[in-house]
GROMACS .gro file of N, CA and C in nm:
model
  501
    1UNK      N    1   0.085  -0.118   0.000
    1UNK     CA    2   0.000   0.000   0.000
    1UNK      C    3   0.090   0.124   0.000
    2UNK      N    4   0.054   0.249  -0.111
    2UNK     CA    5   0.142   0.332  -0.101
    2UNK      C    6   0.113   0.460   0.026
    3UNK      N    7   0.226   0.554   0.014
    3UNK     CA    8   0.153   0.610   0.147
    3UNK      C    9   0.066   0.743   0.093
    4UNK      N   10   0.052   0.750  -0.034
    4UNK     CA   11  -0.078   0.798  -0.087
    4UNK      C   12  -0.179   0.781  -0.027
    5UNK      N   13  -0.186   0.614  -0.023
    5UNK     CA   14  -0.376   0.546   0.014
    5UNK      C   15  -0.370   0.560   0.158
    6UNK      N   16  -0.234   0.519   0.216
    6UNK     CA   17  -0.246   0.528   0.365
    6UNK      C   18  -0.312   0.672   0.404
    7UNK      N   19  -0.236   0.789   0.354
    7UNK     CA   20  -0.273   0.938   0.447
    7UNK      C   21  -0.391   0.979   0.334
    8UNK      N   22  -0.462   0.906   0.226
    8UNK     CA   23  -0.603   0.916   0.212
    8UNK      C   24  -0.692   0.852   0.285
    9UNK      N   25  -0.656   0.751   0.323
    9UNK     CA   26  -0.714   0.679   0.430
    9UNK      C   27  -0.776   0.703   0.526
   10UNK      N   28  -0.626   0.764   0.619
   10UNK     CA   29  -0.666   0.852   0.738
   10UNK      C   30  -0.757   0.977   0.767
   11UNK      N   31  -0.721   0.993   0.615
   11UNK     CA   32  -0.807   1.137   0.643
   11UNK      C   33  -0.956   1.136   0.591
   12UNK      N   34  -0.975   1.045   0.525
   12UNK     CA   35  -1.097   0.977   0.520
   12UNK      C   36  -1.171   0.938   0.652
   13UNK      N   37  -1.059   0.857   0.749
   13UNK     CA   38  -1.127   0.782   0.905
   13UNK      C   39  -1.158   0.913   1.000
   14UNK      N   40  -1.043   1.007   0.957
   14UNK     CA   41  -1.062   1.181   1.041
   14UNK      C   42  -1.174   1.234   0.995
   15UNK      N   43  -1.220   1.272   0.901
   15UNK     CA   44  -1.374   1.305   0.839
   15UNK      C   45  -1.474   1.261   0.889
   16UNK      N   46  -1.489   1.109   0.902
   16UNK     CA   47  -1.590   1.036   0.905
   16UNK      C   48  -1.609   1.054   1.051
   17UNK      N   49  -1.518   1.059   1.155
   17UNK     CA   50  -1.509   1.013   1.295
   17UNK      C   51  -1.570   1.185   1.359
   18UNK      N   52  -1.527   1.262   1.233
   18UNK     CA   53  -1.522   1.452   1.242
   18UNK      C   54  -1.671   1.431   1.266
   19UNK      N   55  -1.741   1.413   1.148
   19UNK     CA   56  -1.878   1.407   1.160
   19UNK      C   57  -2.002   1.334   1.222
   20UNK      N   58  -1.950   1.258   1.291
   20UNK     CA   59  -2.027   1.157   1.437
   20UNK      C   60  -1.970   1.268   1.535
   21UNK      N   61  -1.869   1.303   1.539
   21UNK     CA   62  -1.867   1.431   1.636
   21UNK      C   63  -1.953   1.488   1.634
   22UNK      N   64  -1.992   1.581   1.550
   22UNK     CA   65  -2.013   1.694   1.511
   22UNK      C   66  -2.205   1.663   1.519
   23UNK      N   67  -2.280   1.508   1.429
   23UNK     CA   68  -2.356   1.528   1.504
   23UNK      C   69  -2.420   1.488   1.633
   24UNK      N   70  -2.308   1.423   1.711
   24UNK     CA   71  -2.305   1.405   1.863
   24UNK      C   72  -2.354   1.566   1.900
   25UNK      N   73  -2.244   1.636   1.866
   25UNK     CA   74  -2.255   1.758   1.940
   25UNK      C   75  -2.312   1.860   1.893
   26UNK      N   76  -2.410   1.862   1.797
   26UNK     CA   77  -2.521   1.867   1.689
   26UNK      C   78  -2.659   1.855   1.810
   27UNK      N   79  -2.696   1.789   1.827
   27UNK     CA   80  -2.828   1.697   1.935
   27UNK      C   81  -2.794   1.754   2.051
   28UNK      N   82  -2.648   1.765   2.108
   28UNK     CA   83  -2.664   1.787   2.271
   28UNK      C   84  -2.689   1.946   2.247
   29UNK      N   85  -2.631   2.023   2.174
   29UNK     CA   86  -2.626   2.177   2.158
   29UNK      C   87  -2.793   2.203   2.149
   30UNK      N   88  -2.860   2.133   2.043
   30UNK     CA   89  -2.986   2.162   2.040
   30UNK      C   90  -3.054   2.126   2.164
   31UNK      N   91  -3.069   2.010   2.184
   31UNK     CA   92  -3.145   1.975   2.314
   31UNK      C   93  -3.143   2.084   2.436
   32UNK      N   94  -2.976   2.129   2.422
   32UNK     CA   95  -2.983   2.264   2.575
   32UNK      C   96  -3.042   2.409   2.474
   33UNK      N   97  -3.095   2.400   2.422
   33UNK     CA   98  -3.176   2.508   2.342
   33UNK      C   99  -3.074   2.575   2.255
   34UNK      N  100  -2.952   2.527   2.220
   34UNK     CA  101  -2.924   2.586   2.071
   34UNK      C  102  -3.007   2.597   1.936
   35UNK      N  103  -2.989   2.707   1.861
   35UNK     CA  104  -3.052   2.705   1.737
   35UNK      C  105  -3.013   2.713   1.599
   36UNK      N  106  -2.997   2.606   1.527
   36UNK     CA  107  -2.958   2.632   1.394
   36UNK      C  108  -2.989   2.719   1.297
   37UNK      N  109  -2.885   2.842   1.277
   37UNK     CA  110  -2.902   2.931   1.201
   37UNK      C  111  -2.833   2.906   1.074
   38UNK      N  112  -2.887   2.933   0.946
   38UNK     CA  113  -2.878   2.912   0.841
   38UNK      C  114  -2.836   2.788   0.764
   39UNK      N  115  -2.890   2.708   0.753
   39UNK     CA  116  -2.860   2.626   0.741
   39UNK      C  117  -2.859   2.573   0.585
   40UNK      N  118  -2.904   2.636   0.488
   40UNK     CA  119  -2.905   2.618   0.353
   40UNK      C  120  -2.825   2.628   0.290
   41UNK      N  121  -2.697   2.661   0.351
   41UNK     CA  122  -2.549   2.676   0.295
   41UNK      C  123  -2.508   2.548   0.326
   42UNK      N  124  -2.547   2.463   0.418
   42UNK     CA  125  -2.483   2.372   0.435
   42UNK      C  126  -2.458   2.236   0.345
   43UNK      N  127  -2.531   2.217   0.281
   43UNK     CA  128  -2.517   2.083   0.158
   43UNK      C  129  -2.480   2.173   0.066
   44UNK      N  130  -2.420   2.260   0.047
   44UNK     CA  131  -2.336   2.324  -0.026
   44UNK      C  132  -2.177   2.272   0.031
   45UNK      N  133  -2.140   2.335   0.143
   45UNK     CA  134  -2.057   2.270   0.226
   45UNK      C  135  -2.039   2.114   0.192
   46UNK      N  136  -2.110   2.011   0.254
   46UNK     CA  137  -2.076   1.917   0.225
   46UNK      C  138  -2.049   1.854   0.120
   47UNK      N  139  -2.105   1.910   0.027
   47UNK     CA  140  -2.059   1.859  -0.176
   47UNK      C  141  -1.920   1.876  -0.220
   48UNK      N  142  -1.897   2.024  -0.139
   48UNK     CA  143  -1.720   2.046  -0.185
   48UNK      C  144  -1.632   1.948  -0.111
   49UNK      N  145  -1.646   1.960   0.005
   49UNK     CA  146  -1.568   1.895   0.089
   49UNK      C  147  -1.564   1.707   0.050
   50UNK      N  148  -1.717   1.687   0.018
   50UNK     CA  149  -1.669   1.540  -0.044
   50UNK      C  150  -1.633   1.507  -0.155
   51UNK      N  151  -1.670   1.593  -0.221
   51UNK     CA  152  -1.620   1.621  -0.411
   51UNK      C  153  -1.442   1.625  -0.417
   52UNK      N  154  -1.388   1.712  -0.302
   52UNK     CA  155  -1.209   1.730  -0.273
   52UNK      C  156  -1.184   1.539  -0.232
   53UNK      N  157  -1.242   1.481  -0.126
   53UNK     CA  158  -1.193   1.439  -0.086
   53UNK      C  159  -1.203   1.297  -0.170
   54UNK      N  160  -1.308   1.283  -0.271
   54UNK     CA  161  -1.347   1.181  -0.354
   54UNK      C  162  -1.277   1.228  -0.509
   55UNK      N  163  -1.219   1.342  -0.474
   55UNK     CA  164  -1.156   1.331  -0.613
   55UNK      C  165  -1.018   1.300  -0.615
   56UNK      N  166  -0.934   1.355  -0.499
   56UNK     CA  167  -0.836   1.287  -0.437
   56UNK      C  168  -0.819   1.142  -0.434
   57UNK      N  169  -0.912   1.076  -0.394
   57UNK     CA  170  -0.934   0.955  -0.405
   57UNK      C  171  -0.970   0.914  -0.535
   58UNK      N  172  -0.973   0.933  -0.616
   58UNK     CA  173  -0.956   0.938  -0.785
   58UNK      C  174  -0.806   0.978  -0.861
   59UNK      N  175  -0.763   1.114  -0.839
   59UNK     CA  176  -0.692   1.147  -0.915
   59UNK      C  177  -0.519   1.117  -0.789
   60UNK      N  178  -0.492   1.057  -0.695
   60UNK     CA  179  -0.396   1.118  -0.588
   60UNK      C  180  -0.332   0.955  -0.579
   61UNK      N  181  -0.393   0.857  -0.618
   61UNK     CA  182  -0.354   0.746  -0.588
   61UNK      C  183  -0.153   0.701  -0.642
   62UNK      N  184  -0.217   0.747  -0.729
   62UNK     CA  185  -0.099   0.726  -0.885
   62UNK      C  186   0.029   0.853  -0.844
   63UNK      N  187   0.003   0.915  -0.767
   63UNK     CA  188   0.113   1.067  -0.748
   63UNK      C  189   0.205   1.037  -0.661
   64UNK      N  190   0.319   1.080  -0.637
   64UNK     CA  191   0.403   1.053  -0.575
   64UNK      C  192   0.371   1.145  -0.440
   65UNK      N  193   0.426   1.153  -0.337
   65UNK     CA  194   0.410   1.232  -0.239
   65UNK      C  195   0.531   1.369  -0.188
   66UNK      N  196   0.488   1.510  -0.223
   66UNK     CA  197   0.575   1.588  -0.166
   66UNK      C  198   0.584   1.570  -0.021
   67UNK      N  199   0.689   1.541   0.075
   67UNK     CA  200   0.717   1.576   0.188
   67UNK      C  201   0.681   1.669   0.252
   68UNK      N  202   0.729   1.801   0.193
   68UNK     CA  203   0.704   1.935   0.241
   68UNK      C  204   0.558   1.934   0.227
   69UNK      N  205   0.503   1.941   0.171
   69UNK     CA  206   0.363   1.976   0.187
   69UNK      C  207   0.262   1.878   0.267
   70UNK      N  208   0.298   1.755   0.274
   70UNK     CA  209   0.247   1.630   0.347
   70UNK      C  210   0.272   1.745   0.511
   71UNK      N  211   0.414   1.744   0.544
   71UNK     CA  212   0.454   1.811   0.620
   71UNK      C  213   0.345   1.967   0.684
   72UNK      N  214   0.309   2.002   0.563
   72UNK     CA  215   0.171   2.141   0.612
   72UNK      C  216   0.086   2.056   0.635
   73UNK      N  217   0.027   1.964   0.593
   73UNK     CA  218  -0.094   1.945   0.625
   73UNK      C  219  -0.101   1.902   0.749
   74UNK      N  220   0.023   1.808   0.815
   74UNK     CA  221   0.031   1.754   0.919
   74UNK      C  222  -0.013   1.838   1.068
   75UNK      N  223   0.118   1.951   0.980
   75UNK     CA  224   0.105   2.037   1.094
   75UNK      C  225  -0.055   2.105   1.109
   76UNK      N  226  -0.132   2.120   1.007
   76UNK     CA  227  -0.229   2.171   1.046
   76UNK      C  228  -0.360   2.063   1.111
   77UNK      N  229  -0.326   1.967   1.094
   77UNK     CA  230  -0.414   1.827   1.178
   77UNK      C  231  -0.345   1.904   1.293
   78UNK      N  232  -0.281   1.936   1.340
   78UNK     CA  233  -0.221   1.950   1.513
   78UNK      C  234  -0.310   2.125   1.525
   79UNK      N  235  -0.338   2.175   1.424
   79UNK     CA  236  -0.372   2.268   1.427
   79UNK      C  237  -0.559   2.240   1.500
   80UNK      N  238  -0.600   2.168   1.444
   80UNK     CA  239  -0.736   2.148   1.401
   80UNK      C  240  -0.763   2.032   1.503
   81UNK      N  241  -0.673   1.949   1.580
   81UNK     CA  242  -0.693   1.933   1.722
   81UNK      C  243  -0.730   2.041   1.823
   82UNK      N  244  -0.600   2.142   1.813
   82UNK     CA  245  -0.634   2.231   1.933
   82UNK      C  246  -0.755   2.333   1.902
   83UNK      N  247  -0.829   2.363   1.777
   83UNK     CA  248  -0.950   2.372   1.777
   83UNK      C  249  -1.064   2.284   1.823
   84UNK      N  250  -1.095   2.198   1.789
   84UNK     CA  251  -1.161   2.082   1.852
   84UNK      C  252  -1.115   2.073   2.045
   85UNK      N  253  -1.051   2.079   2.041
   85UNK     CA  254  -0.982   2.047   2.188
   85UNK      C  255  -1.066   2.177   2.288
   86UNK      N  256  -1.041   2.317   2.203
   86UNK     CA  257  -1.091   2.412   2.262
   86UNK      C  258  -1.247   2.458   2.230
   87UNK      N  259  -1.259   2.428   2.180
   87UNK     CA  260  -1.477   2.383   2.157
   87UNK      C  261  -1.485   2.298   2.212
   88UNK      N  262  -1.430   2.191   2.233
   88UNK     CA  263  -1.500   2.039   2.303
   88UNK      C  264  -1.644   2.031   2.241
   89UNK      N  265  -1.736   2.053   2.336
   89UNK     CA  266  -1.901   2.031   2.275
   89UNK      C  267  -1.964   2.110   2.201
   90UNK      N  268  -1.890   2.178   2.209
   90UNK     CA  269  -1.965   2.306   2.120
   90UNK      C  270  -1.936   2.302   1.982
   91UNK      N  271  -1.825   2.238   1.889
   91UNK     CA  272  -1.754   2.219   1.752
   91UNK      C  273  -1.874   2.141   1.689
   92UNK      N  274  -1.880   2.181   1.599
   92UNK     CA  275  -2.029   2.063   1.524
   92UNK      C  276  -1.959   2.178   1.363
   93UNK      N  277  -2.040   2.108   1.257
   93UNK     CA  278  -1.970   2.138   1.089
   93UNK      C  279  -2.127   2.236   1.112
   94UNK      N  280  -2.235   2.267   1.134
   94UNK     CA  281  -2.343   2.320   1.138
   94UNK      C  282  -2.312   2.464   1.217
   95UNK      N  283  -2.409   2.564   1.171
   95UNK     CA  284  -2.409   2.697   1.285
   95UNK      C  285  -2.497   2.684   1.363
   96UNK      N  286  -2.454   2.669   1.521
   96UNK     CA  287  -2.594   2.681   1.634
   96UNK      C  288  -2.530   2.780   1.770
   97UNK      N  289  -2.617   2.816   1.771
   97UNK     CA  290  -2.588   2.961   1.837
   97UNK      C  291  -2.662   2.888   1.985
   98UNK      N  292  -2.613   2.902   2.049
   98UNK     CA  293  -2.648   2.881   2.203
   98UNK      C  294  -2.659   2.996   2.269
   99UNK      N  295  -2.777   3.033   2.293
   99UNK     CA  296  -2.841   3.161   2.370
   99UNK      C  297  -2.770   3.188   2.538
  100UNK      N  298  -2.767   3.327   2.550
  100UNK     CA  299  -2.696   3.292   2.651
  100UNK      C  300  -2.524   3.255   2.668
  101UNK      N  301  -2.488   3.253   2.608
  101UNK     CA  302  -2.305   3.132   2.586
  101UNK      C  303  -2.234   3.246   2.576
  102UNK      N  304  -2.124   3.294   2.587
  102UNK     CA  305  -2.055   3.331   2.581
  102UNK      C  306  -1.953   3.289   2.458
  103UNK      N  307  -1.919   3.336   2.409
  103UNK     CA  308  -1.830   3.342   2.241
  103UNK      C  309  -1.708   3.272   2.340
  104UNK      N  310  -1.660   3.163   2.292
  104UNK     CA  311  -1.520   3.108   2.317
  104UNK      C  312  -1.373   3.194   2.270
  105UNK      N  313  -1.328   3.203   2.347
  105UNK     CA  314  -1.183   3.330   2.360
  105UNK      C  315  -1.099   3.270   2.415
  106UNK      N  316  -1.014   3.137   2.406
  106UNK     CA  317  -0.947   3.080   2.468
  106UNK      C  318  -0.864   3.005   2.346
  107UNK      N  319  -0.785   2.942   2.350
  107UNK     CA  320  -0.723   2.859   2.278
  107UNK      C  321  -0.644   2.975   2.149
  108UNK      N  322  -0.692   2.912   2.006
  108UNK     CA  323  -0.645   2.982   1.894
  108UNK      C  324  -0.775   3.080   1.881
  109UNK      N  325  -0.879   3.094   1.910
  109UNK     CA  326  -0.965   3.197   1.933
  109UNK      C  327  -0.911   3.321   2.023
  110UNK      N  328  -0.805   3.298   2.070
  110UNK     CA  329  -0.721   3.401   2.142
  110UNK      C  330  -0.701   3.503   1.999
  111UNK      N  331  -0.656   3.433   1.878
  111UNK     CA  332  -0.542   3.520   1.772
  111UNK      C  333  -0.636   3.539   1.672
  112UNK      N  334  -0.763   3.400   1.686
  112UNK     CA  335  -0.829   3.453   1.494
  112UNK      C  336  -0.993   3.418   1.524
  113UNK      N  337  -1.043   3.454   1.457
  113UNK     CA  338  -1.192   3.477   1.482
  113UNK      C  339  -1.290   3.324   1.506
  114UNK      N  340  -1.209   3.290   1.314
  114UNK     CA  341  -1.240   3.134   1.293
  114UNK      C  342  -1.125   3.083   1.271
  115UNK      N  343  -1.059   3.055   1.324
  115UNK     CA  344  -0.911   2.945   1.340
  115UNK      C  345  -0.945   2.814   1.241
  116UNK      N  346  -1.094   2.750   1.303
  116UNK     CA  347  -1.095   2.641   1.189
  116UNK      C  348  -1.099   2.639   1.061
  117UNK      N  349  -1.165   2.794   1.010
  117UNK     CA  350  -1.171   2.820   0.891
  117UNK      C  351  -1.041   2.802   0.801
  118UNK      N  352  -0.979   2.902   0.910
  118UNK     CA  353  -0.817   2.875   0.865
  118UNK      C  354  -0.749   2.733   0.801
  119UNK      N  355  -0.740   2.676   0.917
  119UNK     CA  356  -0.731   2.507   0.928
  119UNK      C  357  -0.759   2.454   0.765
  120UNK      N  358  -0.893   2.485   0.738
  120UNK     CA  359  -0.968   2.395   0.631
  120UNK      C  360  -0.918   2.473   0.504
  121UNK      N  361  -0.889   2.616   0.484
  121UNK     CA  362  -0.841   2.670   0.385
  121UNK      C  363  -0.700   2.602   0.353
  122UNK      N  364  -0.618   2.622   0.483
  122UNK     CA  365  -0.470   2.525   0.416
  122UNK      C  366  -0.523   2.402   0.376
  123UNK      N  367  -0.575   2.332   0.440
  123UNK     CA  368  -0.578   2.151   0.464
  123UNK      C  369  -0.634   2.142   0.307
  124UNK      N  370  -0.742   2.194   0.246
  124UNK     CA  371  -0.833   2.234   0.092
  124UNK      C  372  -0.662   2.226   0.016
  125UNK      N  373  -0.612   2.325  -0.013
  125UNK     CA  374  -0.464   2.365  -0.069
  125UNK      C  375  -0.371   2.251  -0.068
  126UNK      N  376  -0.334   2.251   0.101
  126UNK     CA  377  -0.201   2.180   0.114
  126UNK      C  378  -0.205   1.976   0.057
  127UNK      N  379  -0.315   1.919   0.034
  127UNK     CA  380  -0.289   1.804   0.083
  127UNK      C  381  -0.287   1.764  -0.066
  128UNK      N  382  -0.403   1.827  -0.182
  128UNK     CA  383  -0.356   1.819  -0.315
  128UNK      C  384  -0.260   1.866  -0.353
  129UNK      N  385  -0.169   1.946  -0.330
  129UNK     CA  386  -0.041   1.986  -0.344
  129UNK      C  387   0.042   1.887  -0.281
  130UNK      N  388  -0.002   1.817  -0.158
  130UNK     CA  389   0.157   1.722  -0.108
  130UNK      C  390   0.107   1.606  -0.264
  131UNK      N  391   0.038   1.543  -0.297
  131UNK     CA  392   0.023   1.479  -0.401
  131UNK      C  393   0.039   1.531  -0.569
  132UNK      N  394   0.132   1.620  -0.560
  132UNK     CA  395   0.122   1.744  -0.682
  132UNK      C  396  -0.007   1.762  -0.760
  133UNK      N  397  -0.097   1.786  -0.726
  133UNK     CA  398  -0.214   1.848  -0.802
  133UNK      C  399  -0.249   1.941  -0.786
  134UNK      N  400  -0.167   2.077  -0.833
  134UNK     CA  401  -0.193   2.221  -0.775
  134UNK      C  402  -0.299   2.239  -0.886
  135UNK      N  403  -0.361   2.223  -0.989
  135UNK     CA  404  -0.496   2.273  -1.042
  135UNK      C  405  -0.577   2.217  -0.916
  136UNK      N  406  -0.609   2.085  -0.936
  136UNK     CA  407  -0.731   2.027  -0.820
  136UNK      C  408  -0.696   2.153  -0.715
  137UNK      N  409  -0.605   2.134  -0.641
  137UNK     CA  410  -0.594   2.254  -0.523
  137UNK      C  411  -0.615   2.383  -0.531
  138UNK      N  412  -0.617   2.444  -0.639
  138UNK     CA  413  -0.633   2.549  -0.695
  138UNK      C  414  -0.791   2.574  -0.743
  139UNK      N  415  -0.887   2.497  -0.828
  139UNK     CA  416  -1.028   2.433  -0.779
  139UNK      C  417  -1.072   2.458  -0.654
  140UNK      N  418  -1.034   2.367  -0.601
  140UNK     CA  419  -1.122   2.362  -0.454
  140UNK      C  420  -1.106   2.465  -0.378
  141UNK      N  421  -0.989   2.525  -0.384
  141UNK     CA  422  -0.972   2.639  -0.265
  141UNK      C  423  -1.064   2.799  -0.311
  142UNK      N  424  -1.065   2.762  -0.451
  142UNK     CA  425  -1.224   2.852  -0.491
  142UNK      C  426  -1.366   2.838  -0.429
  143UNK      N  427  -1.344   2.704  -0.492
  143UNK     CA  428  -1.463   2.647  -0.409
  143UNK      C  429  -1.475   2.641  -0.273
  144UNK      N  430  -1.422   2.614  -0.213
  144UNK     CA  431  -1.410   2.616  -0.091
  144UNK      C  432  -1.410   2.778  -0.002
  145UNK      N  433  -1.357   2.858  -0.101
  145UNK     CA  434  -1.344   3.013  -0.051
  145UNK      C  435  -1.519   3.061  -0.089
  146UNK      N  436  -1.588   3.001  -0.190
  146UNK     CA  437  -1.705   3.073  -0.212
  146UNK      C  438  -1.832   2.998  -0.082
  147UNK      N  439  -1.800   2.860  -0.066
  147UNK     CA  440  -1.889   2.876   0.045
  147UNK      C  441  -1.850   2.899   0.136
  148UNK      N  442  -1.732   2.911   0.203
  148UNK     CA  443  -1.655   2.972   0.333
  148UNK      C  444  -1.706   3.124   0.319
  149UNK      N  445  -1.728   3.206   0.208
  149UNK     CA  446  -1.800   3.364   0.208
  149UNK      C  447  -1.925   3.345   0.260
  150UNK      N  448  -2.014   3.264   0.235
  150UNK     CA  449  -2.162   3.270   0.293
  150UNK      C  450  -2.131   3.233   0.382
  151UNK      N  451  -2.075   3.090   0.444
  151UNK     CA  452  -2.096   3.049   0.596
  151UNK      C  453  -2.046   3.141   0.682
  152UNK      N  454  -1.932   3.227   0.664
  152UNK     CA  455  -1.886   3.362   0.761
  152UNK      C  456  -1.998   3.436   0.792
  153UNK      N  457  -1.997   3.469   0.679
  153UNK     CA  458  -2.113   3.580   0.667
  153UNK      C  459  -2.266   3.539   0.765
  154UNK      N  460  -2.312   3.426   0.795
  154UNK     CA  461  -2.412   3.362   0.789
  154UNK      C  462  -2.346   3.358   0.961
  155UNK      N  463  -2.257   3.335   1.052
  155UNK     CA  464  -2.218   3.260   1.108
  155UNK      C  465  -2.221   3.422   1.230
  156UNK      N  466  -2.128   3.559   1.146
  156UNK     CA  467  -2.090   3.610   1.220
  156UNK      C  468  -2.230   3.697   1.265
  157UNK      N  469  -2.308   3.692   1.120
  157UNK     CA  470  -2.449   3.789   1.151
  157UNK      C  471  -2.525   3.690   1.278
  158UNK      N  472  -2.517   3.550   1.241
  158UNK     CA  473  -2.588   3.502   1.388
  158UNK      C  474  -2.540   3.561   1.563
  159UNK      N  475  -2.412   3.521   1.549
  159UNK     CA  476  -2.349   3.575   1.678
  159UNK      C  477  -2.339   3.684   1.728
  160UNK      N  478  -2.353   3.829   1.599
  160UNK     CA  479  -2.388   3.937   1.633
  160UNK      C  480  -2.556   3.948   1.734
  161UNK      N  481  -2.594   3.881   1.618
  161UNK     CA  482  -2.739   3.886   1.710
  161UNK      C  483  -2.757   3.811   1.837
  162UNK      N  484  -2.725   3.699   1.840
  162UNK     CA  485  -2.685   3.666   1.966
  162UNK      C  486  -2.664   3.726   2.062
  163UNK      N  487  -2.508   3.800   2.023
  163UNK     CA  488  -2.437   3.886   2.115
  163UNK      C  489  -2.568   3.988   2.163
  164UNK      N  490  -2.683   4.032   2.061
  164UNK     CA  491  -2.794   4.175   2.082
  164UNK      C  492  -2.884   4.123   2.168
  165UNK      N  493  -2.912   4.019   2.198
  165UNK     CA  494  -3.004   3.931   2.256
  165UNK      C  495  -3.065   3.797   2.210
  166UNK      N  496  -3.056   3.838   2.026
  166UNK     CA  497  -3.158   3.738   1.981
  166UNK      C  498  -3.153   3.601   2.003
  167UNK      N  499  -3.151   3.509   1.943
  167UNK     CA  500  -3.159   3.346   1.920
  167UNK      C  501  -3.011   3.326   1.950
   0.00000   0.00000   0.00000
């Protein structure tokens, strides 16, 4: 097995394991009266993200592997722990605004607004590039930048309101 399929693999088992997270912590957020705001962006979201990761798995098998860039992505899995690590229950791929909550300011929310956003913009870039496919990477990180514009947008107007009282 090359280590193509292996670190497609993994990051396939990281996805999959991402999203039983996410709607674990999806149900508990709602149940304590969180509310899903906007949510029609979201199977937008999920098409790119499986479209990257199923095309990878198409076109990445056959490529040799850059180091250096295997090397970014790595580092940003350590990145995208200590996000997760610092949401704990609160991290879900959905927007739910928990009334009442206080905006998390701890961790990499110390330095950037959406840290994970960050995270997913390299990880989009870097991982078709450690497999040299800078078009594919170059693709997706469009894609990926046009629904990352609505979900901001969608994400920060909730929390504003939040922050005003609302939902």
């Amino acid at each position: 097995m090359s280590l193509t399929v292996i670190v497609l693999a993994l990051v396939t088992a990281q996805r999959l394991g991402e999203l039983a997270l996410a709607r674990r912590n999806t149900r508990a957020l709602l149940a304590r009266g969180g509310v899903e705001v906007a949510p029609g962006h979201y199977p937008a979201i999920v098409a790119v993200h499986a479209a990257w990761l199923a095309g990878l798995w198409l076109l990445a098998p056959a490529q040799p592997v850059d180091p250096r860039w295997l090397a970014a992505f790595v580092v940003l899995q350590a990145l995208r722990v200590w996000v997760l690590a610092t949401l704990r229950e609160r991290w879900t791929t959905r927007i739910i605004v928990l009334p009442d909550t206080p905006l998390v300011r701890t961790g990499p929310y110390r330095l950037l607004s959406h840290p994970n956003y960050a995270v997913v913009i390299g990880e989009i870039a870097a991982l078709p590039l450690a497999f040299g496919l800078p078009v594919f990477a170059g693709i997706f990180s469009l894609l990926n930048a046009a629904v990352l514009a609505v979900r901001i947008r969608a994400e920060q107007a909730a929390l504003a309101e939040s922050a005003a009282g609302g939902p």
